[in-house]
Coordinates of C-alpha atoms (C1' of nucleotides) in Angstrom, one line a residue:
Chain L
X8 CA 0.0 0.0 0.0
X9 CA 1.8 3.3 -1.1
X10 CA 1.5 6.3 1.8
X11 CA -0.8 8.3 0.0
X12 CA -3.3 5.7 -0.2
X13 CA -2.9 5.2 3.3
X14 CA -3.4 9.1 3.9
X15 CA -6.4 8.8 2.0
X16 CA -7.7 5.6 4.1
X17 CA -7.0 7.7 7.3
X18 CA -9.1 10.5 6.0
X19 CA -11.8 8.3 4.7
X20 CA -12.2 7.4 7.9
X21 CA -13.8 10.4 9.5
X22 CA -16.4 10.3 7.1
X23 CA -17.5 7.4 9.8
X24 CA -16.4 9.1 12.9
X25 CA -14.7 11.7 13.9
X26 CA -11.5 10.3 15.6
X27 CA -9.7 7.9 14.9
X28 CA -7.2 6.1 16.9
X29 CA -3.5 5.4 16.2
X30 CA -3.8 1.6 17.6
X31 CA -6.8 0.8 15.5
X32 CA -5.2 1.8 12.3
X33 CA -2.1 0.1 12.8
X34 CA -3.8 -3.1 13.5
X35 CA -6.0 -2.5 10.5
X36 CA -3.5 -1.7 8.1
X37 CA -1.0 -4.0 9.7
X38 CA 2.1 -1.6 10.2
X39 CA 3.7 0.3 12.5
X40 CA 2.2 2.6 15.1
X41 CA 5.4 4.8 13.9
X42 CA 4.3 4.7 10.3
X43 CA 0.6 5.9 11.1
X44 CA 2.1 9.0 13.3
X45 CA 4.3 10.2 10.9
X46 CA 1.2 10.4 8.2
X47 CA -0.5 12.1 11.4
X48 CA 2.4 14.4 11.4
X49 CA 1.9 14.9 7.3
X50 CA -1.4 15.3 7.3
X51 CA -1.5 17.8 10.1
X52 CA 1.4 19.8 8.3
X53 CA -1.2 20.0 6.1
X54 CA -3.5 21.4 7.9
X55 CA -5.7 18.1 7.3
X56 CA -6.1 16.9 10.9
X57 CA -5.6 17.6 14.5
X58 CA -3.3 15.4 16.2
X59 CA -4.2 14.3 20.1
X60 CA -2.6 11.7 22.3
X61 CA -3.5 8.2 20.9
X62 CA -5.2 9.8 17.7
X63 CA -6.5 12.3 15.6
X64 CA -9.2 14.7 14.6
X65 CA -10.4 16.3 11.3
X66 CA -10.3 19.7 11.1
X67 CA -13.4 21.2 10.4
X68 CA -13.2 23.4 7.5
X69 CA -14.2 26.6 9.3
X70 CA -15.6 29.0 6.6
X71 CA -12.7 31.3 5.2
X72 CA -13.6 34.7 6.8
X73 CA -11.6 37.5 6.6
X74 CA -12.1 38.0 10.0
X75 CA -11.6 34.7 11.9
X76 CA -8.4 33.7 13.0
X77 CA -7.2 30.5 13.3
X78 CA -4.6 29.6 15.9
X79 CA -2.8 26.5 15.0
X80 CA -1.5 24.8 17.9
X81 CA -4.0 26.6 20.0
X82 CA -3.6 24.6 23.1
X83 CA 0.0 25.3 23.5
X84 CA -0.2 28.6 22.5
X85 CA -2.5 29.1 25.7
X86 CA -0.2 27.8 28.0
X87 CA 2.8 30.1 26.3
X88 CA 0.1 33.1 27.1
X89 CA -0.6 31.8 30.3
X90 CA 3.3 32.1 31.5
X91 CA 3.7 35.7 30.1
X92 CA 0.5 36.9 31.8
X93 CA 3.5 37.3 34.4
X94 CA 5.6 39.6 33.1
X95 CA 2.7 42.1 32.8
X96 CA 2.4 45.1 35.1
X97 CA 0.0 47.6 35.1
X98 CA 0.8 50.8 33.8
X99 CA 3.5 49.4 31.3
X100 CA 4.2 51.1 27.7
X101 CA 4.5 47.9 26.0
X102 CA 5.1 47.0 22.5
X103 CA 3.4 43.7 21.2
X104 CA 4.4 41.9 17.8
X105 CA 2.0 40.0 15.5
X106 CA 1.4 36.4 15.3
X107 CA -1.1 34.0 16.7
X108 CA 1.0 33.1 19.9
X109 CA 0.6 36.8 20.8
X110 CA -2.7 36.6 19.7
X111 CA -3.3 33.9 22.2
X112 CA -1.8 36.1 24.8
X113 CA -3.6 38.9 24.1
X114 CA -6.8 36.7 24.6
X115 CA -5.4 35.6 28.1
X116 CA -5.0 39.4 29.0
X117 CA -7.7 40.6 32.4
X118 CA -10.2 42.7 30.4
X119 CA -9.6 45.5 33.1
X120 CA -5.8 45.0 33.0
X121 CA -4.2 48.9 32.1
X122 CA -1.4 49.7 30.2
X123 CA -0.2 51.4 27.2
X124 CA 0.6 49.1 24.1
X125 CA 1.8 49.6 20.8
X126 CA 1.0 47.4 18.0
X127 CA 2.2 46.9 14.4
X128 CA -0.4 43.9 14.0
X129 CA -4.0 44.6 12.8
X130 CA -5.3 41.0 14.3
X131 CA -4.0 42.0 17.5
X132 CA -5.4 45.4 17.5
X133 CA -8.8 44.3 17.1
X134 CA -8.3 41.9 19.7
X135 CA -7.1 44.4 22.3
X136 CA -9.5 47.1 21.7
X137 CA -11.6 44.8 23.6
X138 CA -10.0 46.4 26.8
X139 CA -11.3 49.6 27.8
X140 CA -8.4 50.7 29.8
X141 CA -5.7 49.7 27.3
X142 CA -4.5 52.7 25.5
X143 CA -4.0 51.1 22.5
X144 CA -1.6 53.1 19.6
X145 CA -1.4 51.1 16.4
X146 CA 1.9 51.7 14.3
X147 CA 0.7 52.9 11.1
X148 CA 2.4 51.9 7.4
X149 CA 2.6 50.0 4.5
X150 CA 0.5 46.7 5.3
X151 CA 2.2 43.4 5.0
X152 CA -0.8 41.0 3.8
X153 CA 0.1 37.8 4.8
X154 CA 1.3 38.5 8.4
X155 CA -1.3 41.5 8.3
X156 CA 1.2 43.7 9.7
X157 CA 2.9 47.0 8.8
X158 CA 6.6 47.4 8.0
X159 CA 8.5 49.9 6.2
X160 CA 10.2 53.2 7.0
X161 CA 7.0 54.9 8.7
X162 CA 7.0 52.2 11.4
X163 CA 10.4 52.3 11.6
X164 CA 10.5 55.7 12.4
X165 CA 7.7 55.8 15.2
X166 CA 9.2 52.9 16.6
X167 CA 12.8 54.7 16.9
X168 CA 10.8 57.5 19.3
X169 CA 9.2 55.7 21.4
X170 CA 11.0 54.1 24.9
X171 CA 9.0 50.8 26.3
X172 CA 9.2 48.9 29.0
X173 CA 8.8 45.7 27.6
X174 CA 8.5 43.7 24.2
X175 CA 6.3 40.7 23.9
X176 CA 8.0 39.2 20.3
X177 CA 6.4 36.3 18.3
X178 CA 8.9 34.5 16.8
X179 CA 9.1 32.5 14.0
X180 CA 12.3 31.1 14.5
X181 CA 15.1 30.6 17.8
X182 CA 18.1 29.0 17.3
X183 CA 20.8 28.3 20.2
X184 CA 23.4 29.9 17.7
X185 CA 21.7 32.1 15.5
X186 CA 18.9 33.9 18.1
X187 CA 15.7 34.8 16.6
X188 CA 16.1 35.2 12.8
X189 CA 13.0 35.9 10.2
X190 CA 11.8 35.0 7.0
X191 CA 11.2 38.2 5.8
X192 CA 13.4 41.3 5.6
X193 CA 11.1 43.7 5.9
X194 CA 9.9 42.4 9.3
X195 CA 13.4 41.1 10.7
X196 CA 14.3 45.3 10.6
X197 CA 10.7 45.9 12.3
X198 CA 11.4 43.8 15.0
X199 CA 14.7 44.8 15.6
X200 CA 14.2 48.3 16.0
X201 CA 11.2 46.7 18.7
X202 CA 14.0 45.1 21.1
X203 CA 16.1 48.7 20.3
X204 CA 13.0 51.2 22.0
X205 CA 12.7 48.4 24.9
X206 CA 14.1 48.0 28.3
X207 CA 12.8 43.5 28.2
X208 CA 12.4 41.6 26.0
X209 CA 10.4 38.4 26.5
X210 CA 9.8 36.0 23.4
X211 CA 7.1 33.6 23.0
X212 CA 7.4 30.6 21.2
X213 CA 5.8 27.4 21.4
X214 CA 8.3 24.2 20.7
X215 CA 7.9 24.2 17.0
X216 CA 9.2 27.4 16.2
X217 CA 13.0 26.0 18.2
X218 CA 15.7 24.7 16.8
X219 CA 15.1 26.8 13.3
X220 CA 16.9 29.2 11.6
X221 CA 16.0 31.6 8.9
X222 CA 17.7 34.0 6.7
X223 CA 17.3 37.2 8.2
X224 CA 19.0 37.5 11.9
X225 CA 16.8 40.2 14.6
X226 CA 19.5 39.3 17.6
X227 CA 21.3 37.3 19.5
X228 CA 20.3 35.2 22.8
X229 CA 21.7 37.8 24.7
X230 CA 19.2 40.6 24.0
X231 CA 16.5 38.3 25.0
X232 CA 15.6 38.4 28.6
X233 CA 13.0 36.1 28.5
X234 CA 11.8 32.6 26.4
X235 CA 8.2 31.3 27.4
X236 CA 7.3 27.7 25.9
X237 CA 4.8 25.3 26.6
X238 CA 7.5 23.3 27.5
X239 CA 8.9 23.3 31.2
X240 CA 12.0 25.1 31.6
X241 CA 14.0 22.2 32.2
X242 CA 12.8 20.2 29.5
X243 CA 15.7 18.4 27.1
X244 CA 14.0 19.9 24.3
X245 CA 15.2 23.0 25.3
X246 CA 18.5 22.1 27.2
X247 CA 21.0 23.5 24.3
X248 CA 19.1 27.1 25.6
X249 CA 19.2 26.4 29.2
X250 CA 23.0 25.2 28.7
X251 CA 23.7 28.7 26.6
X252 CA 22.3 30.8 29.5
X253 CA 18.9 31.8 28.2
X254 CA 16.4 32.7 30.1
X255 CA 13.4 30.0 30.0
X256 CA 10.2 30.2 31.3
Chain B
X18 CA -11.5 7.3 24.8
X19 CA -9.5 10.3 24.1
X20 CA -9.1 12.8 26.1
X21 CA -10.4 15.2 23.9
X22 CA -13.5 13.2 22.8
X23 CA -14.0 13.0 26.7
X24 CA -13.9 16.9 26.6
X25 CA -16.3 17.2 23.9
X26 CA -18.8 14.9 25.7
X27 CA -18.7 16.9 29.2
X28 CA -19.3 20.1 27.0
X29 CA -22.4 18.2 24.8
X30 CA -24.1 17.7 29.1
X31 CA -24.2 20.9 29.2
X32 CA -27.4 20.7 26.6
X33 CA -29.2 18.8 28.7
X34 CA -28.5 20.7 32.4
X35 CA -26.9 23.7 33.4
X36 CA -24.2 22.0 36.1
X37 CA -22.8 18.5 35.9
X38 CA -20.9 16.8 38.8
X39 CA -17.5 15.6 39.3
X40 CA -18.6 12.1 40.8
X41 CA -21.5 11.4 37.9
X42 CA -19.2 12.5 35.1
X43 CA -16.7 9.7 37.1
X44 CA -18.9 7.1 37.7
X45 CA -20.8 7.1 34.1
X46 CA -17.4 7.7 31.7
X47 CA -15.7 5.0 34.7
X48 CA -12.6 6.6 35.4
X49 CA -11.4 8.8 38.1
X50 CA -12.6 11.8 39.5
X51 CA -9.0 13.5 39.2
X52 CA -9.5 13.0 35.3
X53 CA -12.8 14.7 35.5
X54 CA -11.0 17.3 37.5
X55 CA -8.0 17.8 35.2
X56 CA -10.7 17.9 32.1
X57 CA -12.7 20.4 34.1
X58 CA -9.1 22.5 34.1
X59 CA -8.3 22.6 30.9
X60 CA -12.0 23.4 29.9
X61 CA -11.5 26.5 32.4
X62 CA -8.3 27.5 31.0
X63 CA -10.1 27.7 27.6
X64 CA -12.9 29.6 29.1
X65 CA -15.3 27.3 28.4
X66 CA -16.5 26.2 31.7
X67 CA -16.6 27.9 35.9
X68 CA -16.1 25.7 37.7
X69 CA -17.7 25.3 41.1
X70 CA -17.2 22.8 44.1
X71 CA -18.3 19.6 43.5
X72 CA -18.7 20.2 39.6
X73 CA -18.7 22.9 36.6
X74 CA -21.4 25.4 35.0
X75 CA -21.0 26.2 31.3
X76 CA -19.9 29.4 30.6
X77 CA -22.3 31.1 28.5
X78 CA -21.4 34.8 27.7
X79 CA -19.1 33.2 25.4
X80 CA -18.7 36.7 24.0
X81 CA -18.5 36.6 20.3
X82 CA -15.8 36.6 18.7
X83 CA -13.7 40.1 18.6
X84 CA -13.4 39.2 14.7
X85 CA -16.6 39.0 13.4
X86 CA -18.5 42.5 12.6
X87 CA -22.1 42.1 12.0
X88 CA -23.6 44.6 9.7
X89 CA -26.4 46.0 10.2
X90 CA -29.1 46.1 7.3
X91 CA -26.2 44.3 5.2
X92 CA -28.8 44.5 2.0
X93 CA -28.8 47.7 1.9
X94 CA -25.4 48.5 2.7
X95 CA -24.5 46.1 -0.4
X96 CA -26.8 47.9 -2.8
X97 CA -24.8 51.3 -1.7
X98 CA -21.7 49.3 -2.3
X99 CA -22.8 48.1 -5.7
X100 CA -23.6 51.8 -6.7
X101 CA -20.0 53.3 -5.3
X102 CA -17.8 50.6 -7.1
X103 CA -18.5 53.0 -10.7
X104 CA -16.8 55.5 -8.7
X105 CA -13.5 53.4 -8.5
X106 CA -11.0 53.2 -11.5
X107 CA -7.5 51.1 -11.7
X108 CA -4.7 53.2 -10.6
X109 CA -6.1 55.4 -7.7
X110 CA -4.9 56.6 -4.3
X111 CA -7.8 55.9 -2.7
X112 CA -9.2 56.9 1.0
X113 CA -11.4 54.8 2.8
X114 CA -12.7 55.5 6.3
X115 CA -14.5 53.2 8.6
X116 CA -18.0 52.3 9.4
X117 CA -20.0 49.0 8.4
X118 CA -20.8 50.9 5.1
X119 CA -17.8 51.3 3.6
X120 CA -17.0 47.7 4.9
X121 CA -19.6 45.9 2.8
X122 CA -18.4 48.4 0.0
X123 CA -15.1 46.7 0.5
X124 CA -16.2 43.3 0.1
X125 CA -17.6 43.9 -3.6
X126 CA -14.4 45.7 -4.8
X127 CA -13.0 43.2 -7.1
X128 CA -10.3 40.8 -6.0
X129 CA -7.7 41.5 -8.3
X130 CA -8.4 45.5 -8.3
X131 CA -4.9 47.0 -8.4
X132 CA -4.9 50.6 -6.3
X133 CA -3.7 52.5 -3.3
X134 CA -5.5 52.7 -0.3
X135 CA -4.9 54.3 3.1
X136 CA -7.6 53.9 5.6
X137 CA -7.2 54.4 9.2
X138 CA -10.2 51.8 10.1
X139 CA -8.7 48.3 11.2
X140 CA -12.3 45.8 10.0
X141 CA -11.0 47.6 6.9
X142 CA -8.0 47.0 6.5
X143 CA -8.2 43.7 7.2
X144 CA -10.6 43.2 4.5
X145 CA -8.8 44.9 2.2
X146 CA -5.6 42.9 2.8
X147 CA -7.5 40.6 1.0
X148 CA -6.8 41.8 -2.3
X149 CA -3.2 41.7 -3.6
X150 CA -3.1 43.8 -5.8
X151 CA -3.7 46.7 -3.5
X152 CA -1.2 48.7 -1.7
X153 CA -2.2 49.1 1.4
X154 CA -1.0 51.6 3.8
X155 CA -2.9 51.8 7.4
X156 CA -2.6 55.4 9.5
X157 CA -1.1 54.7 12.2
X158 CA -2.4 56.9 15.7
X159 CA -4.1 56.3 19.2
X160 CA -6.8 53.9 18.9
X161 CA -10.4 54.6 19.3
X162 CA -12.4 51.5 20.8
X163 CA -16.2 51.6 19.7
X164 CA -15.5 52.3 15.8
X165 CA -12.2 50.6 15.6
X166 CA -10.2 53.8 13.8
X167 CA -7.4 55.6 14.5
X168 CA -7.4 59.0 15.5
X169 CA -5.2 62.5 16.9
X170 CA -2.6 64.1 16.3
X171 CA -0.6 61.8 14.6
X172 CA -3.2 60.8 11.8
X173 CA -3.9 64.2 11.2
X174 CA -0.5 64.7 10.3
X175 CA -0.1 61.5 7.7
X176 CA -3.6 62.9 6.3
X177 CA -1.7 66.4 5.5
X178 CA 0.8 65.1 3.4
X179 CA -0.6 62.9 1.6
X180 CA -2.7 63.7 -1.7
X181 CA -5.6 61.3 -2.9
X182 CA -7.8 60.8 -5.9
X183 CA -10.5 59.4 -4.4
X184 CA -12.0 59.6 -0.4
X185 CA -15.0 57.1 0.7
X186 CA -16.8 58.5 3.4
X187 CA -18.8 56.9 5.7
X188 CA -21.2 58.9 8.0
X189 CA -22.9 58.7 10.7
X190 CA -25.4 61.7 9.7
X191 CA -26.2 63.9 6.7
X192 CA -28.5 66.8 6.8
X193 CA -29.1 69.1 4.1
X194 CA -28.4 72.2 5.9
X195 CA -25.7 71.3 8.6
X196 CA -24.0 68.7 5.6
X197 CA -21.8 65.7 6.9
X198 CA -21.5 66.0 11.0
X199 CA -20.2 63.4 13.3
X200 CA -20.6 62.4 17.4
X201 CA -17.6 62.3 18.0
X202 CA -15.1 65.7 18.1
X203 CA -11.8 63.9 17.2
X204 CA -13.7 61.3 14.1
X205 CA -14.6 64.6 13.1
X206 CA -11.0 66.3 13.0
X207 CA -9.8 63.4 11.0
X208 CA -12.7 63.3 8.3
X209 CA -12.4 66.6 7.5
X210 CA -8.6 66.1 6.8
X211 CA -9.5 63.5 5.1
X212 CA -11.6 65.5 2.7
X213 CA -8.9 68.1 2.5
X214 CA -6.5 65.7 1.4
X215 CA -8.8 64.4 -1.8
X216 CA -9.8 65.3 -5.2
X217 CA -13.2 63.6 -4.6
X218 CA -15.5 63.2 -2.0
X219 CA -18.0 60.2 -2.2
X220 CA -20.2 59.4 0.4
X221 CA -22.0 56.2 1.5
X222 CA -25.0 56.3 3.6
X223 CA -27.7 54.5 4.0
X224 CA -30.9 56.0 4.3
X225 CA -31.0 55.8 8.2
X226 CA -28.6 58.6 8.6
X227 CA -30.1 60.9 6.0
X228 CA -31.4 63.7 7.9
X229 CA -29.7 63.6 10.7
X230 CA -27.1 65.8 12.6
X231 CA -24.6 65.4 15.1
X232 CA -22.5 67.6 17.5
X233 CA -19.5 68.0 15.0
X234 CA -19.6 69.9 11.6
X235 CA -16.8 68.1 9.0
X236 CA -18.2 69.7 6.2
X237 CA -21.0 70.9 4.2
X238 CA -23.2 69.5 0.7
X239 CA -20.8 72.0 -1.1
X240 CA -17.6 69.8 -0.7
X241 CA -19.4 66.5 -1.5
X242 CA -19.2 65.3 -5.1
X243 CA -21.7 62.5 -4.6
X244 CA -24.2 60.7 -2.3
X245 CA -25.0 57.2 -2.5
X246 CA -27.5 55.7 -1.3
X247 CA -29.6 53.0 -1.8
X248 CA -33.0 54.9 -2.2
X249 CA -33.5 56.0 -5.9
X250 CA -31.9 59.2 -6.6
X251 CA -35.2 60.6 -7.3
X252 CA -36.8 59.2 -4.2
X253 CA -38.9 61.3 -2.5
X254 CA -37.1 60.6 0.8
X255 CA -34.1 62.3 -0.3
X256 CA -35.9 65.1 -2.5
X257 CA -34.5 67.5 -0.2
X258 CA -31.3 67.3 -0.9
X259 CA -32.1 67.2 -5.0
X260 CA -33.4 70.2 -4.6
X261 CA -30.2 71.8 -2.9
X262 CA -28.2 70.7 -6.0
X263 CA -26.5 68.0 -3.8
X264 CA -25.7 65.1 -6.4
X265 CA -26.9 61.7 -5.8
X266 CA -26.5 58.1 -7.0
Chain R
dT19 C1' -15.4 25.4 65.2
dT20 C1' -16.1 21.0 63.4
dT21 C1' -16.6 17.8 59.8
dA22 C1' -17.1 15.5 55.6
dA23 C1' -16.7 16.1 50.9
dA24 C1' -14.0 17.9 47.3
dA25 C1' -9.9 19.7 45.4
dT26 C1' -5.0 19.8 45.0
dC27 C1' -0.3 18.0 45.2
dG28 C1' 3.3 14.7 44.5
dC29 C1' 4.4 10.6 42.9
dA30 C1' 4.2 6.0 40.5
dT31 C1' 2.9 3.6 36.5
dA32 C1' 1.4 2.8 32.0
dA33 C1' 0.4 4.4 27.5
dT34 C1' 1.7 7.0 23.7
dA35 C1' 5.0 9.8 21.0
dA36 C1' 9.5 11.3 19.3
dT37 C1' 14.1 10.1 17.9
dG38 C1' 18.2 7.8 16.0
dC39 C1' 19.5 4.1 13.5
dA40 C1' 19.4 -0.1 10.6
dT41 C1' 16.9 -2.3 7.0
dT42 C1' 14.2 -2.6 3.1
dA43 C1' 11.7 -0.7 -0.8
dT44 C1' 11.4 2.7 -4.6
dA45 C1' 13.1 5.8 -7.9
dC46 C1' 16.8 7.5 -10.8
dT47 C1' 21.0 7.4 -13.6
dC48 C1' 24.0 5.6 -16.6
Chain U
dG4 C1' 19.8 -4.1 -16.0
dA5 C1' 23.3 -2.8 -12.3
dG6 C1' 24.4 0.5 -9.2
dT7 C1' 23.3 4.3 -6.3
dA8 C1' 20.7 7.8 -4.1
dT9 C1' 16.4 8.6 -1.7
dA10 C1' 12.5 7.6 0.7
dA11 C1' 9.8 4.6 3.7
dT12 C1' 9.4 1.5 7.3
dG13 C1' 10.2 -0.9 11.7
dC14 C1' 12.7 -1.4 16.0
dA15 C1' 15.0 0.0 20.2
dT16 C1' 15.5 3.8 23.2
dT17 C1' 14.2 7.9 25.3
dA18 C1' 10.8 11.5 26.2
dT19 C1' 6.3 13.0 27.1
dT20 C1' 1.6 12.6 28.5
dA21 C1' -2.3 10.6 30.9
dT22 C1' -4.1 8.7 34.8
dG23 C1' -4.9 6.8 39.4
dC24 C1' -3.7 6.7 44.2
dG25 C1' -2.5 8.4 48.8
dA26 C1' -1.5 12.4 51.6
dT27 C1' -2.6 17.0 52.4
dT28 C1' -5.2 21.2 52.0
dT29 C1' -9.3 23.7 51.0
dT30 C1' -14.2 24.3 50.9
dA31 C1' -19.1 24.6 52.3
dA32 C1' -22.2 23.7 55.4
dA33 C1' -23.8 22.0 60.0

DNA sequence: TTTAAAATCGCATAATAATGCATTATACTC
DNA sequence: GAGTATAATGCATTATTATGCGATTTTAAA
C-alpha cells in the first residue's frame, strides 16, 4: 500500500467518525504505530487533521472569513500566554508583535488589566481594543498581507521614538546559535528596532518554532531576557538554551 | 477514549442541564474523578467552563468573537456598495474611512483590483488585505475602541501630506443644511482632513442617517461630489437634498 | 469550630510519542 | 539491468503525556 493511499484511508475514515485512533489503524493496516504517526504528522502539516494523544481529529473546514483567526497549535499557545501573563504590570508602555501566539496572549490578558501598548499587527489590535483601559496606539504603514502587519520606514520611524518597558515578540524562529532570525526582511528590521526602544524583551514561542533558523537574523540570545514555551523550563528539548544561558520560562 | 473526545462529551451535558458533577461524570465515563478534575481545568483555562465545588457550569457569555463584525441592514449596505464601485478606477490613491458601510463596499471591490488605499479603520484593512493587488497603507495613531479607527494628532499629520484621488466616506449623519456631521469631536477632526486631502469626495450612507445631525460639523453638501445611497436618486425621501443641488446616486 | 466532601499535590505507572538508526523498498542514472 | 541515491518503514531507546492513588489542603455547610 503506497503512503498516499494510506493518507487517504486515514481520511476516509472520519467520514464514519470523527476520531480515529492510532492503535486501530495500525492493527487495520498491519504496520507500524510509527508509520501511522508520521502520516499524522503529514497530514496535520497540512492542515488536514488535528493530532491528540492516541489519535486524531479532522479539522473542520471553518468557513474562510476574513475576519476569523485561526490559531494553529492553539492549546499550546494558551499555556505560552498563560506564563507571560507574568511579566505584565500595570501601567507598562509595552510593544506587542503580530502572530497568533501573541494573539493567544492577548486573549489571556484581564479585560480590566491597564497599560499602554503599541501594536504593528491589525489582528491584534482588534483583539485588544476589547480592553477599555488599554491605550491602545497602532503603528501605522505599509500593510504586509500575509502576516497582516505594517513594515517599512513609517514604522520604523515611530518605533525609533518611542522608549517601552517591555516587548512581547512572536517568533518564527530561535536557534541556540543564530537567536531569533526571520523569513522576511522587511519584518526582521521591524522587530529589531522593537528590542532597540525596549528595556525586556520576552519571546514567546511554542516548541515548534525551536531549533530553526532563517535567513534574516533580529538578535542574539543575549538581548532576550525572556523565552516562554509550553515546554517546562528544564525540558531536554530545550536544554542546548538552558545550557547557553537563556532565560526560559 | 480520548481525552479530547472525553472533553467534547462533558461540553455536549451541558445541553441537557446547566451543572454536571464531578462524581456522575466519574462514575458514568468509569474513570477517576481527578481525570474529570483535570478535564474540568483545561476546559477552564479555555474559558469554556466555571467551575464550582463539586462540579462545573457552562460558561455562557461566550462573548462573540472580537473578529466578526455584523452589519447592520447588510442588504442595503450592499446595494450602496454596488452603486460606489462606478466611482472606483485602476490606478487610484484611494481613502477609505471606517463604518459597516464602507466595509460591505469593501467586500464587492473586485479581487484582483490594483490601487492604493490608506484607511485608518482596522475591519477595513483587514478586508482589504485581502486583495493583492492593493497597496495598502494603514494610518497609524491612538486607537479609538467603539469604531475601531485611528485618530489624533498623529493621523492628522499622515492625512496632510498625503494627496488622494479618491475619499469614501462613511457617516454617521447627513442633513441638508448642517452637511456631513459626526458624534464624536476627534472622528470629526480626521474626516475633515480626510476631505482636504482628496480630489473627490464620495459618500456612503444609508438612508438611516439621511437627515440627521450630530454635534460636530466636517463639512458641508458644497464639498461632496456624490451621495449614495440605496434609495432611488429621485426618491422622495431624499428630494431635499435634490433640490439643494447635492448630487446623488 | 467542626466535619465530611471535594480539590490539589506529589508521585508512580502505564500508554503514547519522538528520535536515531538499521533495513528494506522505490526511484533515478548511466 | 546494475548501481546508487532517496524515501519509507520498523525497531529500540528515550521523552512525554495521561491517569490513578494516597497524603494534604481547601471548601461549604452543620
Amino acid at each position: 500500500m503506497l503512503k498516499k493511499e494510506r493518507h487517504q484511508f486515514i481520511m476516509d475514515k472520519f467520514k464514519d467518525a470523527d476520531k480515529v485512533n492510532t492503535i486501530d489503524l495500525a492493527l487495520e493496516l498491519e504496520i507500524s504505530e510509527d508509520t501511522i504517526r508520521r502520516d499524522f504528522n503529514e497530514l496535520h502539516n497540512k492542515g488536514l487533521i488535528e493530532k491528540v494523544y492516541g489519535g486524531a481529529f479532522l479539522v473542520k473546514d471553518k468557513s474562510r472569513n476574513v475576519f476569523d483567526i485561526s490559531i494553529f497549535n492553539e492549546d499550546k499557545k494558551i499555556i505560552v500566554g498563560q506564563k507571560a501573563l507574568s511579566f505584565l504590570s500595570e501601567g507598562q508602555v509595552i510593544i506587542m508583535t503580530g502572530g497568533t501566539t501573541n494573539l493567544s496572549f492577548c486573549k489571556l490578558i484581564p479585560i480590566d488589566f491597564a497599560a499602554t501598548i503599541y501594536t504593528y499587527s491589525l489582528p491584534i489590535a482588534m483583539q485588544l481594543s476589547q480592553h477599555p483601559n488599554i491605550e491602545l496606539i497602532f503603528i501605522g504603514g505599509k500593510l504586509q498581507k500575509n502576516a497582516m502587519v505594517t513594515v517599512g520606514i513609517d514604522v520604523v520611524q515611530v518605533l525609533s521614538k518611542i522608549k517601552a518597558d517591555v516587548c512581547f515578540i512572536g517568533v518564527s524562529s530561535l536557534d541556540v546559535n543564530q537567536g531569533l532570525t526571520e523569513m522576511g526582511y522587511e519584518v526582521s528590521i521591524v522587530k529589531k528596532e522593537m528590542i532597540n526602544a525596549s528595556d525586556k524583551v520576552i519571546v514567546l514561542a511554542t516548541s515548534d518554532k525551536i531549533n530553526r533558523k532563517m535567513p534574516h537574523k533580529v538578535c542574539g540570545l543575549d538581548k532576550i531576557d525572556a523565552i516562554v514555551t509550553e515546554l517546562s523550563p528544564g525540558s531536554p528539548r530545550i536544554k542546548n538554551f538552558a545550557d547557553a544561558g537563556a532565560r526560559l520560562f
